[in-house]
Short mmCIF file of C-alpha atoms in Angstrom, two decimals:
data_model
loop_
_atom_site.label_atom_id
_atom_site.label_comp_id
_atom_site.label_asym_id
_atom_site.label_seq_id
_atom_site.Cartn_x
_atom_site.Cartn_y
_atom_site.Cartn_z
CA MET A 631 -21.05 -19.87 -8.73
CA SER A 632 -22.50 -18.30 -11.75
CA SER A 633 -24.51 -14.73 -11.70
CA PRO A 634 -26.75 -13.03 -13.43
CA ALA A 635 -24.21 -10.33 -14.88
CA GLY A 636 -22.34 -13.30 -16.27
CA PRO A 637 -22.46 -16.38 -18.54
CA ALA A 638 -23.05 -19.70 -17.09
CA GLN A 639 -20.35 -21.62 -16.41
CA PRO A 640 -19.89 -24.76 -18.94
CA GLY A 641 -20.32 -28.15 -16.09
CA ARG A 642 -21.78 -25.99 -13.29
CA THR A 643 -25.21 -24.91 -13.04
CA PRO A 644 -26.68 -22.26 -10.44
CA VAL A 645 -28.20 -23.85 -7.52
CA PRO A 646 -31.41 -21.84 -5.79
CA PRO A 647 -30.52 -21.21 -2.41
CA PRO A 648 -33.04 -23.08 -0.27
CA HIS A 649 -35.28 -21.28 2.15
CA ALA A 650 -33.89 -17.97 0.53
CA ALA A 651 -35.39 -14.60 1.38
CA ALA A 652 -37.20 -12.52 -0.87
CA ARG A 653 -35.11 -9.74 -2.39
CA THR A 654 -36.39 -6.98 -4.54
CA GLY A 655 -33.42 -6.52 -6.83
CA PRO A 656 -30.33 -7.69 -8.15
CA ASP A 657 -28.46 -5.55 -4.93
CA ALA A 658 -30.74 -6.33 -2.29
CA PRO A 659 -29.27 -7.80 0.85
CA ALA A 660 -30.30 -11.42 2.26
CA GLY A 661 -28.83 -10.62 5.56
CA TYR A 662 -27.65 -13.01 7.82
CA ARG A 663 -31.34 -13.62 9.32
CA ALA A 664 -31.74 -16.04 5.44
CA VAL A 665 -28.62 -18.03 6.41
CA PHE A 666 -29.65 -19.19 10.06
CA ALA A 667 -33.09 -19.78 8.51
CA VAL A 668 -31.94 -22.55 6.72
CA PRO A 669 -31.63 -25.32 9.03
CA GLU A 670 -28.65 -27.36 8.37
CA PHE A 671 -26.65 -24.06 8.38
CA ARG A 672 -27.30 -23.65 11.96
CA ALA A 673 -25.90 -27.34 12.77
CA VAL A 674 -22.51 -26.31 10.74
CA PHE A 675 -22.07 -22.91 12.63
CA ALA A 676 -22.89 -24.70 16.81
CA ALA A 677 -20.13 -27.24 15.24
CA HIS A 678 -18.01 -24.89 14.12
CA LEU A 679 -18.56 -22.60 17.42
CA LEU A 680 -18.04 -25.36 19.40
CA ALA A 681 -14.43 -26.70 17.43
CA SER A 682 -13.10 -23.56 17.47
CA LEU A 683 -13.15 -22.43 20.88
CA GLY A 684 -11.81 -26.36 21.62
CA VAL A 685 -8.87 -25.14 19.13
CA VAL A 686 -8.45 -21.80 20.83
CA VAL A 687 -8.53 -23.39 24.39
CA CYS A 688 -6.15 -26.12 22.95
CA GLU A 689 -3.53 -24.10 22.41
CA LEU A 690 -3.64 -21.68 25.09
CA ALA A 691 -3.57 -25.15 27.91
CA LEU A 692 -1.09 -26.98 26.32
CA SER A 693 1.02 -24.17 25.87
CA VAL A 694 0.91 -23.68 29.53
CA LEU A 695 1.33 -27.62 30.66
CA VAL A 696 4.64 -27.43 27.72
CA PHE A 697 6.08 -24.30 30.06
CA ARG A 698 5.31 -26.26 33.16
CA LEU A 699 6.95 -29.30 31.91
CA THR A 700 9.83 -27.70 30.22
CA ALA A 701 9.80 -23.84 31.68
CA SER A 702 10.87 -23.46 28.07
CA PRO A 703 9.37 -20.31 26.43
CA LEU A 704 10.81 -21.42 22.87
CA LEU A 705 8.80 -24.84 23.39
CA SER A 706 5.87 -22.97 24.91
CA ALA A 707 5.65 -20.38 21.63
CA LEU A 708 5.78 -23.91 19.75
CA THR A 709 2.89 -24.92 20.60
CA PHE A 710 1.08 -21.77 19.00
CA ALA A 711 3.74 -22.01 15.43
CA LEU A 712 2.41 -25.84 14.98
CA GLY A 713 -0.89 -24.45 14.73
CA LEU A 714 -0.09 -22.98 11.15
CA LEU A 715 2.54 -24.67 9.91
CA PRO A 716 1.63 -28.10 9.22
CA TYR A 717 -1.57 -26.44 7.21
CA LEU A 718 0.89 -26.90 4.50
CA VAL A 719 1.15 -30.67 5.00
CA GLY A 720 -2.57 -31.63 4.87
CA GLY A 721 -3.33 -28.98 2.39
CA THR A 722 -1.69 -30.43 -0.07
CA LEU A 723 -0.94 -33.71 0.55
CA LEU A 724 -4.56 -34.70 1.56
CA SER A 725 -6.67 -31.82 0.20
CA ALA A 726 -7.95 -34.50 -2.45
CA VAL A 727 -10.00 -35.79 0.52
CA ALA A 728 -12.35 -33.34 0.58
CA ASP A 729 -13.59 -33.92 -2.71
CA ARG A 730 -13.17 -37.93 -3.01
CA TYR A 731 -15.67 -39.37 0.02
CA PRO A 732 -19.12 -38.13 1.51
CA ALA A 733 -18.44 -34.75 2.71
CA ARG A 734 -20.50 -35.59 5.80
CA ARG A 735 -18.49 -38.35 6.65
CA VAL A 736 -15.14 -36.01 5.87
CA LEU A 737 -16.41 -33.43 8.12
CA VAL A 738 -17.21 -36.00 11.01
CA VAL A 739 -14.16 -37.79 10.91
CA CYS A 740 -11.50 -34.98 11.18
CA ASP A 741 -13.56 -34.01 14.24
CA LEU A 742 -13.25 -37.46 16.08
CA LEU A 743 -9.57 -37.73 14.80
CA CYS A 744 -9.25 -34.47 16.40
CA ALA A 745 -11.26 -35.09 19.59
CA LEU A 746 -8.63 -38.33 19.58
CA ALA A 747 -5.18 -36.32 19.58
CA ALA A 748 -6.61 -33.97 22.55
CA ALA A 749 -7.51 -37.22 24.37
CA GLY A 750 -4.21 -37.94 24.05
CA MET A 751 -2.72 -34.94 25.30
CA MET A 752 -4.55 -35.50 28.56
CA LEU A 753 -2.41 -38.87 29.42
CA PRO A 754 -0.30 -38.78 32.38
CA GLY A 755 3.52 -38.96 31.47
CA VAL A 756 2.95 -37.88 28.31
CA PRO A 757 6.63 -36.45 26.53
CA VAL A 758 6.52 -32.93 24.96
CA ALA A 759 7.76 -34.12 21.71
CA ALA A 760 4.47 -36.24 21.82
CA LEU A 761 2.20 -33.55 22.91
CA LEU A 762 3.81 -31.25 19.49
CA GLY A 763 3.39 -34.20 17.44
CA LEU A 764 -0.88 -34.21 18.59
CA ARG A 765 -1.41 -30.59 18.21
CA CYS A 766 0.67 -31.41 14.21
CA VAL A 767 -1.88 -33.80 13.97
CA ILE A 768 -5.19 -31.34 15.06
CA ALA A 769 -3.54 -28.44 12.21
CA ALA A 770 -2.79 -31.12 9.69
CA ILE A 771 -6.34 -32.05 9.66
CA ALA A 772 -7.80 -28.60 10.08
CA PRO A 773 -7.84 -27.66 6.15
CA VAL A 774 -9.21 -30.81 5.02
CA PHE A 775 -12.03 -30.04 7.63
CA ALA A 776 -12.28 -26.17 6.67
CA GLY A 777 -12.23 -27.04 2.92
CA THR A 778 -14.92 -29.55 3.03
CA ARG A 779 -17.25 -27.17 5.41
CA ALA A 780 -16.57 -24.60 2.78
CA ALA A 781 -17.52 -26.51 -0.75
CA THR A 782 -20.51 -27.99 1.93
CA LEU A 783 -22.05 -24.62 2.17
CA GLY A 784 -22.69 -24.64 -1.56
CA GLU A 785 -24.73 -27.38 -0.99
CA VAL A 786 -26.54 -26.51 2.00
CA LEU A 787 -26.93 -22.75 1.26
CA GLY A 788 -27.33 -22.58 -2.54
CA GLU A 789 -24.50 -21.36 -4.80
CA GLY A 790 -25.56 -17.73 -4.33
CA ASP A 791 -25.19 -14.89 -2.06
CA LEU A 792 -26.32 -17.06 0.66
CA PHE A 793 -23.15 -18.82 0.32
CA VAL A 794 -20.81 -15.70 0.78
CA LEU A 795 -22.92 -14.82 3.58
CA GLY A 796 -22.52 -18.22 4.96
CA ARG A 797 -18.39 -17.58 4.71
CA SER A 798 -19.00 -14.32 6.26
CA VAL A 799 -20.30 -15.89 9.40
CA ILE A 800 -17.28 -18.90 9.49
CA ARG A 801 -15.08 -15.88 9.87
CA ILE A 802 -17.35 -13.87 12.17
CA VAL A 803 -16.98 -16.93 14.27
CA ASN A 804 -12.95 -17.96 13.71
CA GLN A 805 -12.24 -13.89 15.22
CA SER A 806 -14.85 -14.08 18.12
CA ALA A 807 -13.76 -17.21 18.71
CA GLN A 808 -10.15 -15.68 19.44
CA LEU A 809 -11.60 -13.21 22.08
CA ALA A 810 -14.22 -15.66 24.25
CA GLY A 811 -11.59 -18.78 23.74
CA PHE A 812 -8.50 -16.95 25.56
CA ALA A 813 -10.71 -15.64 28.03
CA ALA A 814 -12.98 -19.03 28.86
CA ALA A 815 -9.35 -20.62 28.93
CA GLY A 816 -7.58 -18.25 31.20
CA LEU A 817 -10.54 -18.72 33.73
CA LEU A 818 -10.57 -22.43 33.35
CA LEU A 819 -6.52 -22.55 33.70
CA ALA A 820 -7.02 -20.60 36.71
CA ALA A 821 -9.80 -23.02 37.95
CA VAL A 822 -8.45 -26.88 37.16
CA THR A 823 -5.42 -28.28 35.55
CA PRO A 824 -4.08 -27.94 32.06
CA HIS A 825 -5.24 -31.48 31.66
CA ALA A 826 -8.77 -30.70 32.47
CA VAL A 827 -9.06 -27.91 30.24
CA LEU A 828 -7.74 -30.56 27.35
CA ALA A 829 -10.75 -32.48 28.51
CA VAL A 830 -13.22 -29.56 27.13
CA THR A 831 -11.28 -29.30 23.75
CA ALA A 832 -11.95 -33.26 23.43
CA ALA A 833 -15.41 -32.37 24.52
CA THR A 834 -16.00 -30.00 21.79
CA PHE A 835 -14.68 -31.78 19.28
CA LEU A 836 -17.02 -34.63 19.86
CA GLY A 837 -20.16 -32.04 20.30
CA SER A 838 -19.27 -31.20 16.80
CA ALA A 839 -18.77 -34.26 15.01
CA LEU A 840 -22.36 -35.43 16.77
CA LEU A 841 -24.15 -31.67 15.70
CA LEU A 842 -22.70 -32.51 12.11
CA ARG A 843 -23.97 -36.24 11.75
CA LEU A 844 -27.16 -35.29 12.76
CA GLY A 845 -28.01 -31.82 11.74
CA THR A 846 -26.43 -32.64 8.05
CA ARG A 847 -27.66 -34.43 5.25
CA VAL A 848 -25.86 -37.51 3.30
CA ARG A 849 -24.31 -36.01 0.13
CA PRO A 850 -22.41 -38.02 -2.53
CA ALA A 851 -18.60 -37.29 -2.88
CA ARG A 852 -17.95 -34.77 -5.90
CA ARG A 853 -15.29 -36.93 -7.59
CA ALA A 854 -15.51 -40.37 -8.16
CA THR A 855 -11.87 -41.28 -8.69
CA ARG A 856 -9.65 -43.49 -7.25
CA GLY A 857 -6.45 -44.59 -6.91
CA ALA A 858 -3.29 -43.03 -4.91
CA LEU A 859 -4.58 -40.26 -2.38
CA LEU A 860 -1.29 -38.52 -2.37
CA ARG A 861 -1.45 -38.18 -6.49
CA ALA A 862 -4.65 -37.47 -7.06
CA SER A 863 -3.93 -34.46 -4.22
CA LEU A 864 -1.60 -33.57 -5.89
CA THR A 865 -2.90 -33.58 -9.68
CA GLY A 866 -5.59 -31.44 -8.46
CA ALA A 867 -3.35 -28.44 -6.39
CA ARG A 868 -1.65 -28.21 -10.16
CA GLN A 869 -4.24 -28.05 -12.01
CA LEU A 870 -5.85 -25.24 -9.66
CA LEU A 871 -2.36 -23.19 -9.23
CA ALA A 872 -2.34 -23.77 -13.59
CA ASP A 873 -5.52 -21.89 -14.09
CA ARG A 874 -3.98 -18.02 -14.40
CA ARG A 875 -7.89 -16.99 -12.77
CA ILE A 876 -7.59 -19.33 -9.97
CA ARG A 877 -3.76 -18.30 -9.28
CA ALA A 878 -4.90 -14.90 -9.02
CA LEU A 879 -7.68 -15.16 -6.53
CA LEU A 880 -5.94 -17.18 -4.37
CA LEU A 881 -3.08 -14.39 -4.32
CA LEU A 882 -5.72 -12.30 -3.10
CA CYS A 883 -6.84 -13.91 -0.37
CA TRP A 884 -2.97 -15.30 0.63
CA LEU A 885 -1.53 -11.89 0.43
CA PRO A 886 -3.65 -9.22 2.60
CA PRO A 887 -3.40 -11.66 5.43
CA THR A 888 0.48 -12.28 5.23
CA CYS A 889 0.80 -8.36 5.34
CA VAL A 890 -1.44 -8.09 8.32
CA VAL A 891 0.18 -10.48 10.43
CA VAL A 892 3.54 -8.38 10.78
CA PRO A 893 2.44 -5.52 13.23
CA GLU A 894 0.48 -8.36 14.60
CA ALA A 895 3.21 -10.80 15.48
CA LEU A 896 4.82 -7.84 17.16
CA LEU A 897 2.68 -6.34 19.36
CA VAL A 898 4.12 -7.94 22.81
CA ALA A 899 7.31 -6.14 22.12
CA TYR A 900 5.71 -2.60 20.79
CA ALA A 901 3.63 -2.74 24.27
CA GLY A 902 6.96 -2.84 25.74
CA THR A 903 8.44 -0.16 24.06
CA LEU A 904 4.99 1.68 25.00
CA GLY A 905 5.40 0.62 28.85
CA VAL A 906 2.21 0.21 29.26
CA GLY A 907 1.11 -3.18 31.20
CA PRO A 908 -0.99 -6.65 30.31
CA ALA A 909 -4.22 -4.46 30.56
CA GLY A 910 -2.76 -2.66 27.74
CA LEU A 911 -1.52 -5.23 25.52
CA GLY A 912 -4.56 -7.07 25.51
CA LEU A 913 -6.17 -4.12 24.24
CA LEU A 914 -3.67 -3.97 21.26
CA MET A 915 -4.41 -7.99 20.87
CA CYS A 916 -8.13 -7.92 21.25
CA SER A 917 -8.50 -4.93 18.64
CA MET A 918 -8.33 -6.87 14.96
CA PRO A 919 -10.66 -9.19 16.05
CA ILE A 920 -12.82 -6.69 17.22
CA GLY A 921 -12.30 -4.50 13.71
CA ALA A 922 -13.07 -7.36 11.57
CA VAL A 923 -15.95 -8.91 13.12
CA VAL A 924 -17.87 -4.94 13.42
CA ALA A 925 -16.73 -4.76 9.26
CA GLU A 926 -18.54 -8.18 8.46
CA THR A 927 -21.37 -8.20 10.09
CA LEU A 928 -21.77 -4.31 9.23
CA VAL A 929 -21.16 -5.39 5.27
CA GLY A 930 -22.96 -8.27 5.37
CA SER A 931 -26.02 -6.85 7.27
CA PHE A 932 -26.22 -3.96 5.64
CA LEU A 933 -25.22 -3.96 1.72
CA GLY A 934 -25.69 -6.72 -1.44
CA PRO A 935 -23.88 -8.30 -3.46
CA VAL A 936 -23.01 -6.14 -6.00
CA ALA A 937 -22.17 -2.76 -3.17
CA ARG A 938 -20.54 -5.88 -1.20
CA GLU A 939 -17.97 -6.69 -4.51
CA ARG A 940 -17.24 -2.98 -5.01
CA LEU A 941 -15.58 -3.13 -1.83
CA THR A 942 -13.54 -6.07 -2.76
CA PHE A 943 -10.37 -3.99 -3.81
CA PRO A 944 -10.89 -1.23 -1.49
CA MET A 945 -11.07 -2.73 1.46
CA GLY A 946 -8.10 -5.14 0.53
CA LEU A 947 -6.34 -2.26 0.48
CA CYS A 948 -7.59 -1.27 3.72
CA ALA A 949 -6.24 -4.17 5.47
CA VAL A 950 -2.53 -3.15 4.51
CA LEU A 951 -2.15 0.26 4.71
CA PRO A 952 -3.05 1.17 8.21
CA SER A 953 0.03 -0.88 9.19
CA LEU A 954 1.97 1.98 7.61
CA GLY A 955 1.04 4.09 11.06
CA PHE A 956 3.39 2.35 12.94
CA ALA A 957 6.30 4.39 11.48
CA ALA A 958 5.25 7.56 12.99
CA ARG A 959 5.49 5.22 16.85
CA PRO A 960 1.76 5.83 17.53
CA SER A 961 0.75 6.12 21.48
CA LEU A 962 -1.56 3.09 22.51
CA GLY A 963 -4.64 5.07 21.29
CA TRP A 964 -3.46 5.37 17.63
CA ALA A 965 -2.06 2.21 17.34
CA VAL A 966 -5.43 0.47 18.45
CA LEU A 967 -7.11 2.81 16.14
CA LEU A 968 -5.07 1.14 13.31
CA LEU A 969 -5.07 -2.00 14.64
CA VAL A 970 -9.26 -1.75 14.31
CA LEU A 971 -8.89 -0.23 10.80
CA THR A 972 -6.45 -3.43 9.70
CA GLY A 973 -9.06 -5.35 11.06
CA THR A 974 -12.13 -3.56 8.53
CA GLY A 975 -10.05 -4.93 5.65
CA ILE A 976 -11.28 -8.63 6.40
CA SER A 977 -14.71 -7.86 4.85
CA TYR A 978 -12.78 -7.67 1.12
CA ASN A 979 -13.08 -11.43 1.51
CA PHE A 980 -17.01 -11.42 0.28
CA GLY A 981 -16.23 -10.73 -3.17
CA VAL A 982 -13.27 -13.11 -3.29
CA ASP A 983 -15.50 -16.13 -1.53
CA ARG A 984 -18.04 -15.13 -4.46
CA TRP A 985 -15.44 -15.17 -7.52
CA PHE A 986 -13.26 -18.18 -6.65
CA VAL A 987 -15.77 -20.23 -6.11
CA ALA A 988 -17.23 -19.06 -9.66
CA ALA A 989 -14.36 -19.85 -11.18
CA VAL A 990 -13.32 -23.55 -9.82
CA PRO A 991 -15.06 -26.22 -11.27
CA ASP A 992 -17.59 -28.33 -9.05
CA ALA A 993 -15.22 -31.58 -9.04
CA LEU A 994 -12.47 -29.66 -7.53
CA LEU A 995 -14.74 -27.49 -5.48
CA GLY A 996 -13.69 -29.07 -1.93
CA GLN A 997 -10.14 -29.14 -2.82
CA ALA A 998 -9.53 -25.94 -4.06
CA MET A 999 -10.93 -24.40 -0.51
CA THR A 1000 -8.64 -26.38 1.31
CA VAL A 1001 -5.68 -25.33 -0.72
CA MET A 1002 -6.93 -21.60 -0.10
CA GLN A 1003 -7.15 -22.07 3.49
CA ALA A 1004 -4.14 -24.13 3.75
CA GLY A 1005 -2.33 -21.74 1.65
CA ARG A 1006 -3.81 -18.84 3.76
CA MET A 1007 -2.42 -20.43 6.89
CA THR A 1008 1.11 -21.49 5.96
CA ILE A 1009 1.79 -17.92 4.93
CA MET A 1010 0.30 -16.44 7.47
CA GLY A 1011 2.41 -18.41 10.24
CA LEU A 1012 6.03 -17.37 7.74
CA GLY A 1013 4.75 -13.94 7.54
CA MET A 1014 5.15 -13.97 11.23
CA GLY A 1015 8.13 -15.89 11.71
CA LEU A 1016 9.81 -13.44 9.11
CA ALA A 1017 8.87 -10.72 11.28
CA GLY A 1018 10.02 -11.87 14.15
CA ALA A 1019 13.18 -13.07 12.94
CA ALA A 1020 13.41 -9.08 10.95
CA ALA A 1021 13.12 -7.10 14.34
CA GLU A 1022 15.78 -8.92 15.99
CA PHE A 1023 17.92 -6.56 13.53
CA VAL A 1024 15.66 -3.65 12.64
CA PRO A 1025 14.15 -1.85 15.06
CA LEU A 1026 10.26 -2.15 15.24
CA ARG A 1027 9.34 1.45 14.06
CA VAL A 1028 10.51 -0.18 10.35
CA VAL A 1029 9.43 -3.60 10.24
CA MET A 1030 5.58 -3.17 11.34
CA PRO A 1031 5.17 -0.17 8.66
CA ALA A 1032 7.24 -2.70 6.26
CA GLY A 1033 4.65 -5.14 6.24
CA GLY A 1034 2.05 -2.15 5.30
CA ALA A 1035 4.43 -1.21 2.21
CA ILE A 1036 4.76 -4.51 1.13
CA GLY A 1037 1.42 -5.31 1.28
CA VAL A 1038 0.31 -1.93 -0.74
CA LEU A 1039 2.67 -2.66 -3.32
CA GLY A 1040 1.67 -6.65 -3.24
CA VAL A 1041 -1.85 -5.86 -3.56
CA LEU A 1042 -2.09 -3.82 -6.37
CA ALA A 1043 -0.36 -5.95 -8.37
CA VAL A 1044 -2.73 -8.49 -7.25
CA ILE A 1045 -5.71 -6.41 -8.09
CA VAL A 1046 -4.16 -5.55 -11.18
CA GLU A 1047 -4.05 -9.09 -12.24
CA VAL A 1048 -7.45 -9.99 -11.15
CA ARG A 1049 -9.14 -7.67 -13.26
CA ARG A 1050 -7.20 -9.02 -16.18
CA THR A 1051 -8.27 -12.25 -15.72
CA GLY A 1052 -11.78 -11.35 -15.51
CA GLY A 1053 -13.10 -9.87 -12.03
CA ASP A 1054 -13.37 -5.43 -12.89
CA ALA A 1055 -17.04 -5.82 -12.67
CA PRO A 1056 -18.89 -5.94 -9.86
CA GLY A 1057 -21.26 -9.89 -10.24
CA ALA A 1058 -18.93 -10.36 -12.99
CA VAL A 1059 -18.01 -14.56 -13.17
CA ALA A 1060 -14.58 -15.51 -13.97
CA PRO A 1061 -13.82 -17.65 -16.77
CA HIS A 1062 -14.15 -21.16 -16.55
CA GLY A 1063 -11.19 -23.06 -14.51
CA PRO A 1064 -9.98 -26.59 -15.29
CA SER A 1065 -12.03 -28.92 -16.80
CA PRO A 1066 -13.56 -31.19 -14.55
CA GLU A 1067 -14.07 -34.83 -15.02
CA PRO A 1068 -16.85 -36.39 -16.92
CA GLY A 1069 -19.61 -37.26 -15.02
CA CYS A 1070 -18.26 -34.59 -12.91
CA GLY A 1071 -21.26 -31.79 -13.57
CA PRO A 1072 -23.84 -30.36 -11.21
CA ARG A 1073 -24.76 -31.91 -8.21
CA PRO A 1074 -27.88 -34.50 -8.11
CA ASP A 1075 -30.68 -33.74 -5.91
CA ARG A 1076 -30.14 -33.52 -2.31
CA GLU A 1077 -31.97 -36.31 -0.05
CA PRO A 1078 -32.14 -36.17 3.56
CA GLU A 1079 -30.96 -38.91 5.54
CA SER A 1080 -33.40 -41.62 6.42
#
């Protein structure tokens, strides 16, 4: 994504955002209203909202179902862990799918496969191992879907500020779905069986597939290559990771969330040390998503592109710094404040998104977004696991701030690397990444499907 402040990249020409709102200066905010003025984005947004709610509802319903079948807290907890770990498989072995097939087809097929997996969970008498296996299928598909959708946003919204705002809307949906989805699942489980709730999950995936099929345009694949999918996926991933600029931005994308989940993973145990009941635990669990939604909305609504990019490094540090406060064993109120402040750090993604898409060649954009998402979720899962293991031997007042201390040092080191590769100036365009294949230049004009 080129910017007025930097040179144009070879192999990619700026695509003016469709239906973009007029701007009076280089840092005038486009605002979320301009994003929702694009009809295709409205379809993508509605589909993502449905699918996100479906995933959250599925996690809780499946956890309850597994516990009722086995009475095992470990197996019940595995339903949540299995929502993260298979990202590594889908994000590495299947990542080339995002670029070698038409985007709409990939998105619709992913939704249909997830609907089939959820429908399989509904069948009576399904063994617990099969239930967990079907959960892994949904999780393995998720990074391919997310990467394809992220790359498609550049075509739907244009390669400019609207793309960054569109990505912001997706993050807001992700955080909000955690709050609304668990509440909705709790109400549903109080009224119907887990199997009936899983039927709702299957319906949300089918609704998402229908919205994407009818509400988005046909676009050609970004890469016309053929051959073994596994080899193409691994080759593309190696190309991306071999580029110093892309590698630095991936680390900046992955490191803060990995450290942020350390205190989050231990909130149940911390609530126990405070002696608070379910209401207090619920407040703690909601604090970080609330901070993220508020910060994301305010930054996206009132700041322009340059101002948001200037916040990238400070907010990246803001995401990990508050965890240090848990060394003082804060009371419930102070702990909620620390978690809200941690959540506000999510706004650092505005700048990372812009720099990352600028650094990646068009032919690898879908795969790059898939690798980004898969890496983030996998490392977050590992961070949660390590935090839990450490808390078995070390007091919470040490483990929880340790995540913040490691995060501060790590983020500072990554910031230095990002600056060295060209990201120290707002609006700067990164050096061009791995060379695209012949014939993979600017996207052709897109026509509505007949």
